[in-house]
């Protein structure tokens, strides 16, 4: 890839990532105000923010930039390879990610944090969208863009670090676990030649994790 193309791809990746800070956070504030600052429960407090506010704008920006770079011949389009292989790899990857997460939680959070919690249908439904948005952004556009410039492993490490840095609500060790999980999800995307594999893994991790950690 010519140097000017590499610089354009890196600029697009930076713009996609920056959109999480502005205007996405402003949009999040406006959206939550419009919803009446609901408690984190039910349709208005869980489902709608996951669907429309948390990472939706960032995914839209990533999609538009990716489309433009594909049209310019600088990047390949999104890949959605063999669904069966994606399902198998994704399920296995999600269970491994859950084990890493449980170990990190057991290490740093108080006793009793790991326990059974009844599944929340609204959160599961919301995550169907927000998890896809995150995978499209980080194991999709950002990983593919960085990979075109740096090769796979540097791109996997950088994209995972960028993903982990957005999870500021967690202590450092848990952010480290998210970083490792992000590298694993990048490997899944490459191995399956599909965004479905990390998406399935993300769903497995969140559905089981939300039922065991709280």
PDB file of C-alpha atoms in Angstrom:
ATOM      1  CA  UNK A   1       0.000   0.000   0.000  1.00  0.00           C
ATOM      2  CA  UNK A   2       1.442   3.423  -0.926  1.00  0.00           C
ATOM      3  CA  UNK A   3       2.362   5.729   1.937  1.00  0.00           C
ATOM      4  CA  UNK A   4      -0.386   8.240   1.122  1.00  0.00           C
ATOM      5  CA  UNK A   5      -2.969   5.458   1.234  1.00  0.00           C
ATOM      6  CA  UNK A   6      -1.635   4.238   4.577  1.00  0.00           C
ATOM      7  CA  UNK A   7      -1.915   7.741   5.987  1.00  0.00           C
ATOM      8  CA  UNK A   8      -5.497   8.079   4.734  1.00  0.00           C
ATOM      9  CA  UNK A   9      -6.456   4.732   6.288  1.00  0.00           C
ATOM     10  CA  UNK A  10      -4.847   5.690   9.611  1.00  0.00           C
ATOM     11  CA  UNK A  11      -6.659   9.032   9.532  1.00  0.00           C
ATOM     12  CA  UNK A  12      -9.969   7.257   8.902  1.00  0.00           C
ATOM     13  CA  UNK A  13      -9.328   4.864  11.806  1.00  0.00           C
ATOM     14  CA  UNK A  14      -8.476   7.816  14.067  1.00  0.00           C
ATOM     15  CA  UNK A  15     -11.654   9.644  13.013  1.00  0.00           C
ATOM     16  CA  UNK A  16     -13.785   6.576  13.702  1.00  0.00           C
ATOM     17  CA  UNK A  17     -12.280   6.160  17.158  1.00  0.00           C
ATOM     18  CA  UNK A  18     -12.523   9.877  17.945  1.00  0.00           C
ATOM     19  CA  UNK A  19     -16.223   9.864  17.087  1.00  0.00           C
ATOM     20  CA  UNK A  20     -16.818   7.986  20.337  1.00  0.00           C
ATOM     21  CA  UNK A  21     -15.730  11.095  22.234  1.00  0.00           C
ATOM     22  CA  UNK A  22     -17.343  13.641  19.941  1.00  0.00           C
ATOM     23  CA  UNK A  23     -20.077  13.792  18.851  1.00  0.00           C
ATOM     24  CA  UNK A  24     -21.131  10.416  20.303  1.00  0.00           C
ATOM     25  CA  UNK A  25     -20.931  11.475  23.952  1.00  0.00           C
ATOM     26  CA  UNK A  26     -22.915  14.600  23.211  1.00  0.00           C
ATOM     27  CA  UNK A  27     -25.501  12.458  21.410  1.00  0.00           C
ATOM     28  CA  UNK A  28     -25.596  10.079  24.375  1.00  0.00           C
ATOM     29  CA  UNK A  29     -26.329  12.971  26.726  1.00  0.00           C
ATOM     30  CA  UNK A  30     -29.061  14.318  24.454  1.00  0.00           C
ATOM     31  CA  UNK A  31     -30.590  10.868  24.033  1.00  0.00           C
ATOM     32  CA  UNK A  32     -30.626  10.075  27.747  1.00  0.00           C
ATOM     33  CA  UNK A  33     -32.144  13.488  28.471  1.00  0.00           C
ATOM     34  CA  UNK A  34     -34.838  12.867  25.851  1.00  0.00           C
ATOM     35  CA  UNK A  35     -35.585   9.511  27.491  1.00  0.00           C
ATOM     36  CA  UNK A  36     -35.850  11.249  30.865  1.00  0.00           C
ATOM     37  CA  UNK A  37     -32.627   9.819  32.325  1.00  0.00           C
ATOM     38  CA  UNK A  38     -34.251   6.434  32.973  1.00  0.00           C
ATOM     39  CA  UNK A  39     -32.931   3.929  35.492  1.00  0.00           C
ATOM     40  CA  UNK A  40     -30.868   1.130  33.956  1.00  0.00           C
ATOM     41  CA  UNK A  41     -33.787  -1.215  33.451  1.00  0.00           C
ATOM     42  CA  UNK A  42     -36.440  -2.139  30.928  1.00  0.00           C
ATOM     43  CA  UNK A  43     -37.083  -0.956  27.392  1.00  0.00           C
ATOM     44  CA  UNK A  44     -36.191   2.721  27.867  1.00  0.00           C
ATOM     45  CA  UNK A  45     -33.298   2.288  30.297  1.00  0.00           C
ATOM     46  CA  UNK A  46     -31.506  -0.686  28.727  1.00  0.00           C
ATOM     47  CA  UNK A  47     -32.757  -1.616  25.262  1.00  0.00           C
ATOM     48  CA  UNK A  48     -33.057   1.805  23.607  1.00  0.00           C
ATOM     49  CA  UNK A  49     -29.641   3.097  24.769  1.00  0.00           C
ATOM     50  CA  UNK A  50     -27.989  -0.126  23.552  1.00  0.00           C
ATOM     51  CA  UNK A  51     -29.802   0.139  20.228  1.00  0.00           C
ATOM     52  CA  UNK A  52     -29.431   3.849  19.537  1.00  0.00           C
ATOM     53  CA  UNK A  53     -26.910   5.580  21.786  1.00  0.00           C
ATOM     54  CA  UNK A  54     -23.875   3.756  23.160  1.00  0.00           C
ATOM     55  CA  UNK A  55     -21.856   2.847  20.046  1.00  0.00           C
ATOM     56  CA  UNK A  56     -24.380   3.308  17.252  1.00  0.00           C
ATOM     57  CA  UNK A  57     -22.949   6.567  15.903  1.00  0.00           C
ATOM     58  CA  UNK A  58     -19.389   5.222  16.058  1.00  0.00           C
ATOM     59  CA  UNK A  59     -20.503   2.169  14.069  1.00  0.00           C
ATOM     60  CA  UNK A  60     -22.209   4.417  11.497  1.00  0.00           C
ATOM     61  CA  UNK A  61     -19.083   6.560  11.110  1.00  0.00           C
ATOM     62  CA  UNK A  62     -16.938   3.418  10.791  1.00  0.00           C
ATOM     63  CA  UNK A  63     -19.294   2.005   8.182  1.00  0.00           C
ATOM     64  CA  UNK A  64     -19.258   5.159   6.052  1.00  0.00           C
ATOM     65  CA  UNK A  65     -15.472   5.448   6.205  1.00  0.00           C
ATOM     66  CA  UNK A  66     -15.057   1.746   5.432  1.00  0.00           C
ATOM     67  CA  UNK A  67     -17.407   2.052   2.448  1.00  0.00           C
ATOM     68  CA  UNK A  68     -15.418   5.021   1.125  1.00  0.00           C
ATOM     69  CA  UNK A  69     -12.091   3.208   1.485  1.00  0.00           C
ATOM     70  CA  UNK A  70     -13.474   0.071  -0.171  1.00  0.00           C
ATOM     71  CA  UNK A  71     -14.724   2.199  -3.073  1.00  0.00           C
ATOM     72  CA  UNK A  72     -11.249   3.759  -3.314  1.00  0.00           C
ATOM     73  CA  UNK A  73      -9.635   0.301  -3.435  1.00  0.00           C
ATOM     74  CA  UNK A  74      -7.722   0.812  -0.182  1.00  0.00           C
ATOM     75  CA  UNK A  75      -9.464  -1.765   2.029  1.00  0.00           C
ATOM     76  CA  UNK A  76     -11.331  -5.042   1.546  1.00  0.00           C
ATOM     77  CA  UNK A  77     -15.049  -5.109   2.404  1.00  0.00           C
ATOM     78  CA  UNK A  78     -16.449  -6.711   5.587  1.00  0.00           C
ATOM     79  CA  UNK A  79     -16.217 -10.496   5.623  1.00  0.00           C
ATOM     80  CA  UNK A  80     -18.981 -12.814   6.812  1.00  0.00           C
ATOM     81  CA  UNK A  81     -17.560 -16.259   6.008  1.00  0.00           C
ATOM     82  CA  UNK A  82     -18.864 -19.735   6.821  1.00  0.00           C
ATOM     83  CA  UNK A  83     -21.610 -19.357   9.485  1.00  0.00           C
ATOM     84  CA  UNK A  84     -21.053 -22.858  10.904  1.00  0.00           C
ATOM     85  CA  UNK A  85     -17.335 -22.314  11.436  1.00  0.00           C
ATOM     86  CA  UNK A  86     -18.033 -18.876  12.899  1.00  0.00           C
ATOM     87  CA  UNK A  87     -20.560 -20.353  15.325  1.00  0.00           C
ATOM     88  CA  UNK A  88     -18.199 -23.080  16.539  1.00  0.00           C
ATOM     89  CA  UNK A  89     -15.165 -20.811  16.886  1.00  0.00           C
ATOM     90  CA  UNK A  90     -17.261 -18.038  18.392  1.00  0.00           C
ATOM     91  CA  UNK A  91     -18.830 -20.281  21.041  1.00  0.00           C
ATOM     92  CA  UNK A  92     -15.439 -21.701  22.036  1.00  0.00           C
ATOM     93  CA  UNK A  93     -13.878 -18.239  22.053  1.00  0.00           C
ATOM     94  CA  UNK A  94     -16.705 -16.829  24.156  1.00  0.00           C
ATOM     95  CA  UNK A  95     -16.256 -19.538  26.800  1.00  0.00           C
ATOM     96  CA  UNK A  96     -12.512 -18.904  26.940  1.00  0.00           C
ATOM     97  CA  UNK A  97     -13.138 -15.153  27.223  1.00  0.00           C
ATOM     98  CA  UNK A  98     -15.578 -15.855  30.066  1.00  0.00           C
ATOM     99  CA  UNK A  99     -12.913 -17.867  31.905  1.00  0.00           C
ATOM    100  CA  UNK A 100     -10.414 -14.996  31.553  1.00  0.00           C
ATOM    101  CA  UNK A 101     -13.025 -12.508  32.781  1.00  0.00           C
ATOM    102  CA  UNK A 102     -14.056 -14.623  35.778  1.00  0.00           C
ATOM    103  CA  UNK A 103     -10.415 -15.033  36.799  1.00  0.00           C
ATOM    104  CA  UNK A 104      -9.863 -11.274  36.632  1.00  0.00           C
ATOM    105  CA  UNK A 105     -13.061 -10.560  38.587  1.00  0.00           C
ATOM    106  CA  UNK A 106     -12.192 -13.174  41.229  1.00  0.00           C
ATOM    107  CA  UNK A 107      -8.747 -11.570  41.595  1.00  0.00           C
ATOM    108  CA  UNK A 108      -9.721  -7.923  42.047  1.00  0.00           C
ATOM    109  CA  UNK A 109     -13.368  -7.630  43.099  1.00  0.00           C
ATOM    110  CA  UNK A 110     -14.957  -8.448  46.458  1.00  0.00           C
ATOM    111  CA  UNK A 111     -16.133 -11.920  47.398  1.00  0.00           C
ATOM    112  CA  UNK A 112     -19.692 -12.520  46.263  1.00  0.00           C
ATOM    113  CA  UNK A 113     -19.263 -10.601  43.009  1.00  0.00           C
ATOM    114  CA  UNK A 114     -19.365 -13.916  41.176  1.00  0.00           C
ATOM    115  CA  UNK A 115     -22.824 -15.359  41.788  1.00  0.00           C
ATOM    116  CA  UNK A 116     -25.919 -16.394  39.881  1.00  0.00           C
ATOM    117  CA  UNK A 117     -27.996 -13.502  38.526  1.00  0.00           C
ATOM    118  CA  UNK A 118     -31.243 -14.100  36.661  1.00  0.00           C
ATOM    119  CA  UNK A 119     -30.811 -13.203  32.970  1.00  0.00           C
ATOM    120  CA  UNK A 120     -32.191  -9.826  31.935  1.00  0.00           C
ATOM    121  CA  UNK A 121     -34.131 -10.125  28.694  1.00  0.00           C
ATOM    122  CA  UNK A 122     -33.890  -6.419  27.852  1.00  0.00           C
ATOM    123  CA  UNK A 123     -30.116  -6.456  28.278  1.00  0.00           C
ATOM    124  CA  UNK A 124     -29.755  -9.576  26.145  1.00  0.00           C
ATOM    125  CA  UNK A 125     -31.905  -7.963  23.444  1.00  0.00           C
ATOM    126  CA  UNK A 126     -29.951  -4.705  23.599  1.00  0.00           C
ATOM    127  CA  UNK A 127     -26.622  -6.498  23.417  1.00  0.00           C
ATOM    128  CA  UNK A 128     -27.676  -8.174  20.191  1.00  0.00           C
ATOM    129  CA  UNK A 129     -27.259  -4.740  18.628  1.00  0.00           C
ATOM    130  CA  UNK A 130     -24.571  -3.023  20.698  1.00  0.00           C
ATOM    131  CA  UNK A 131     -22.252  -6.048  20.572  1.00  0.00           C
ATOM    132  CA  UNK A 132     -22.570  -6.175  16.804  1.00  0.00           C
ATOM    133  CA  UNK A 133     -21.789  -2.454  16.613  1.00  0.00           C
ATOM    134  CA  UNK A 134     -18.655  -2.964  18.745  1.00  0.00           C
ATOM    135  CA  UNK A 135     -17.469  -5.920  16.689  1.00  0.00           C
ATOM    136  CA  UNK A 136     -18.109  -4.057  13.452  1.00  0.00           C
ATOM    137  CA  UNK A 137     -16.023  -1.159  14.782  1.00  0.00           C
ATOM    138  CA  UNK A 138     -13.126  -2.918  16.505  1.00  0.00           C
ATOM    139  CA  UNK A 139     -12.798  -6.347  14.859  1.00  0.00           C
ATOM    140  CA  UNK A 140     -14.169  -4.886  11.661  1.00  0.00           C
ATOM    141  CA  UNK A 141     -13.135  -1.453  10.464  1.00  0.00           C
ATOM    142  CA  UNK A 142     -10.378  -0.623  12.955  1.00  0.00           C
ATOM    143  CA  UNK A 143      -8.737  -4.057  12.788  1.00  0.00           C
ATOM    144  CA  UNK A 144      -8.976  -4.253   8.988  1.00  0.00           C
ATOM    145  CA  UNK A 145      -7.681  -0.700   8.588  1.00  0.00           C
ATOM    146  CA  UNK A 146      -4.740  -1.164  10.936  1.00  0.00           C
ATOM    147  CA  UNK A 147      -3.960  -4.581   9.468  1.00  0.00           C
ATOM    148  CA  UNK A 148      -3.602  -3.041   6.016  1.00  0.00           C
ATOM    149  CA  UNK A 149      -0.954  -0.695   7.439  1.00  0.00           C
ATOM    150  CA  UNK A 150       0.841  -2.723  10.130  1.00  0.00           C
ATOM    151  CA  UNK A 151       0.067  -6.413   9.579  1.00  0.00           C
ATOM    152  CA  UNK A 152      -2.204  -8.595  11.693  1.00  0.00           C
ATOM    153  CA  UNK A 153      -0.622  -8.879  15.154  1.00  0.00           C
ATOM    154  CA  UNK A 154       0.204  -5.178  15.659  1.00  0.00           C
ATOM    155  CA  UNK A 155      -3.312  -4.378  14.424  1.00  0.00           C
ATOM    156  CA  UNK A 156      -4.837  -6.924  16.815  1.00  0.00           C
ATOM    157  CA  UNK A 157      -2.898  -5.479  19.767  1.00  0.00           C
ATOM    158  CA  UNK A 158      -3.683  -1.847  18.935  1.00  0.00           C
ATOM    159  CA  UNK A 159      -7.381  -2.463  18.220  1.00  0.00           C
ATOM    160  CA  UNK A 160      -7.712  -4.459  21.458  1.00  0.00           C
ATOM    161  CA  UNK A 161      -6.008  -1.679  23.429  1.00  0.00           C
ATOM    162  CA  UNK A 162      -8.316   0.940  21.913  1.00  0.00           C
ATOM    163  CA  UNK A 163     -11.311  -1.221  22.843  1.00  0.00           C
ATOM    164  CA  UNK A 164     -10.096  -1.786  26.403  1.00  0.00           C
ATOM    165  CA  UNK A 165      -9.427   1.919  26.935  1.00  0.00           C
ATOM    166  CA  UNK A 166     -13.106   2.687  26.368  1.00  0.00           C
ATOM    167  CA  UNK A 167     -14.061   0.513  29.363  1.00  0.00           C
ATOM    168  CA  UNK A 168     -13.091   3.116  31.939  1.00  0.00           C
ATOM    169  CA  UNK A 169     -15.764   1.886  34.365  1.00  0.00           C
ATOM    170  CA  UNK A 170     -13.556  -1.102  35.261  1.00  0.00           C
ATOM    171  CA  UNK A 171     -10.336  -1.311  37.318  1.00  0.00           C
ATOM    172  CA  UNK A 172      -7.020  -1.688  35.518  1.00  0.00           C
ATOM    173  CA  UNK A 173      -6.777  -5.487  35.827  1.00  0.00           C
ATOM    174  CA  UNK A 174     -10.222  -5.930  34.297  1.00  0.00           C
ATOM    175  CA  UNK A 175      -9.261  -3.576  31.488  1.00  0.00           C
ATOM    176  CA  UNK A 176      -6.239  -5.824  30.988  1.00  0.00           C
ATOM    177  CA  UNK A 177      -8.554  -8.820  30.721  1.00  0.00           C
ATOM    178  CA  UNK A 178     -10.667  -6.927  28.155  1.00  0.00           C
ATOM    179  CA  UNK A 179      -7.463  -6.218  26.224  1.00  0.00           C
ATOM    180  CA  UNK A 180      -6.593  -9.935  26.123  1.00  0.00           C
ATOM    181  CA  UNK A 181     -10.146 -10.807  25.118  1.00  0.00           C
ATOM    182  CA  UNK A 182      -9.933  -8.212  22.332  1.00  0.00           C
ATOM    183  CA  UNK A 183      -6.802  -9.859  20.941  1.00  0.00           C
ATOM    184  CA  UNK A 184      -8.593 -13.204  21.071  1.00  0.00           C
ATOM    185  CA  UNK A 185     -11.624 -11.782  19.269  1.00  0.00           C
ATOM    186  CA  UNK A 186      -9.326 -10.373  16.567  1.00  0.00           C
ATOM    187  CA  UNK A 187      -7.807 -13.839  16.111  1.00  0.00           C
ATOM    188  CA  UNK A 188     -11.311 -15.290  15.789  1.00  0.00           C
ATOM    189  CA  UNK A 189     -12.169 -12.783  13.065  1.00  0.00           C
ATOM    190  CA  UNK A 190      -9.038 -13.730  11.141  1.00  0.00           C
ATOM    191  CA  UNK A 191      -9.401 -17.476  11.659  1.00  0.00           C
ATOM    192  CA  UNK A 192     -13.054 -17.591  10.606  1.00  0.00           C
ATOM    193  CA  UNK A 193     -12.663 -14.919   7.901  1.00  0.00           C
ATOM    194  CA  UNK A 194     -15.821 -13.493   9.405  1.00  0.00           C
ATOM    195  CA  UNK A 195     -17.146 -10.881  11.807  1.00  0.00           C
ATOM    196  CA  UNK A 196     -19.719 -13.424  12.982  1.00  0.00           C
ATOM    197  CA  UNK A 197     -17.130 -15.366  15.007  1.00  0.00           C
ATOM    198  CA  UNK A 198     -16.167 -12.522  17.388  1.00  0.00           C
ATOM    199  CA  UNK A 199     -19.807 -11.434  17.498  1.00  0.00           C
ATOM    200  CA  UNK A 200     -20.913 -14.887  18.666  1.00  0.00           C
ATOM    201  CA  UNK A 201     -18.058 -14.916  21.190  1.00  0.00           C
ATOM    202  CA  UNK A 202     -19.096 -11.481  22.467  1.00  0.00           C
ATOM    203  CA  UNK A 203     -22.684 -12.658  22.864  1.00  0.00           C
ATOM    204  CA  UNK A 204     -21.638 -15.811  24.743  1.00  0.00           C
ATOM    205  CA  UNK A 205     -19.370 -13.754  27.004  1.00  0.00           C
ATOM    206  CA  UNK A 206     -22.033 -11.168  27.818  1.00  0.00           C
ATOM    207  CA  UNK A 207     -24.989 -13.518  28.272  1.00  0.00           C
ATOM    208  CA  UNK A 208     -23.068 -15.818  30.615  1.00  0.00           C
ATOM    209  CA  UNK A 209     -21.015 -13.058  32.202  1.00  0.00           C
ATOM    210  CA  UNK A 210     -24.062 -10.949  33.006  1.00  0.00           C
ATOM    211  CA  UNK A 211     -25.575 -14.020  34.684  1.00  0.00           C
ATOM    212  CA  UNK A 212     -22.489 -14.697  36.817  1.00  0.00           C
ATOM    213  CA  UNK A 213     -20.902 -11.328  37.607  1.00  0.00           C
ATOM    214  CA  UNK A 214     -22.617  -8.529  39.457  1.00  0.00           C
TER     215      UNK A 214
END
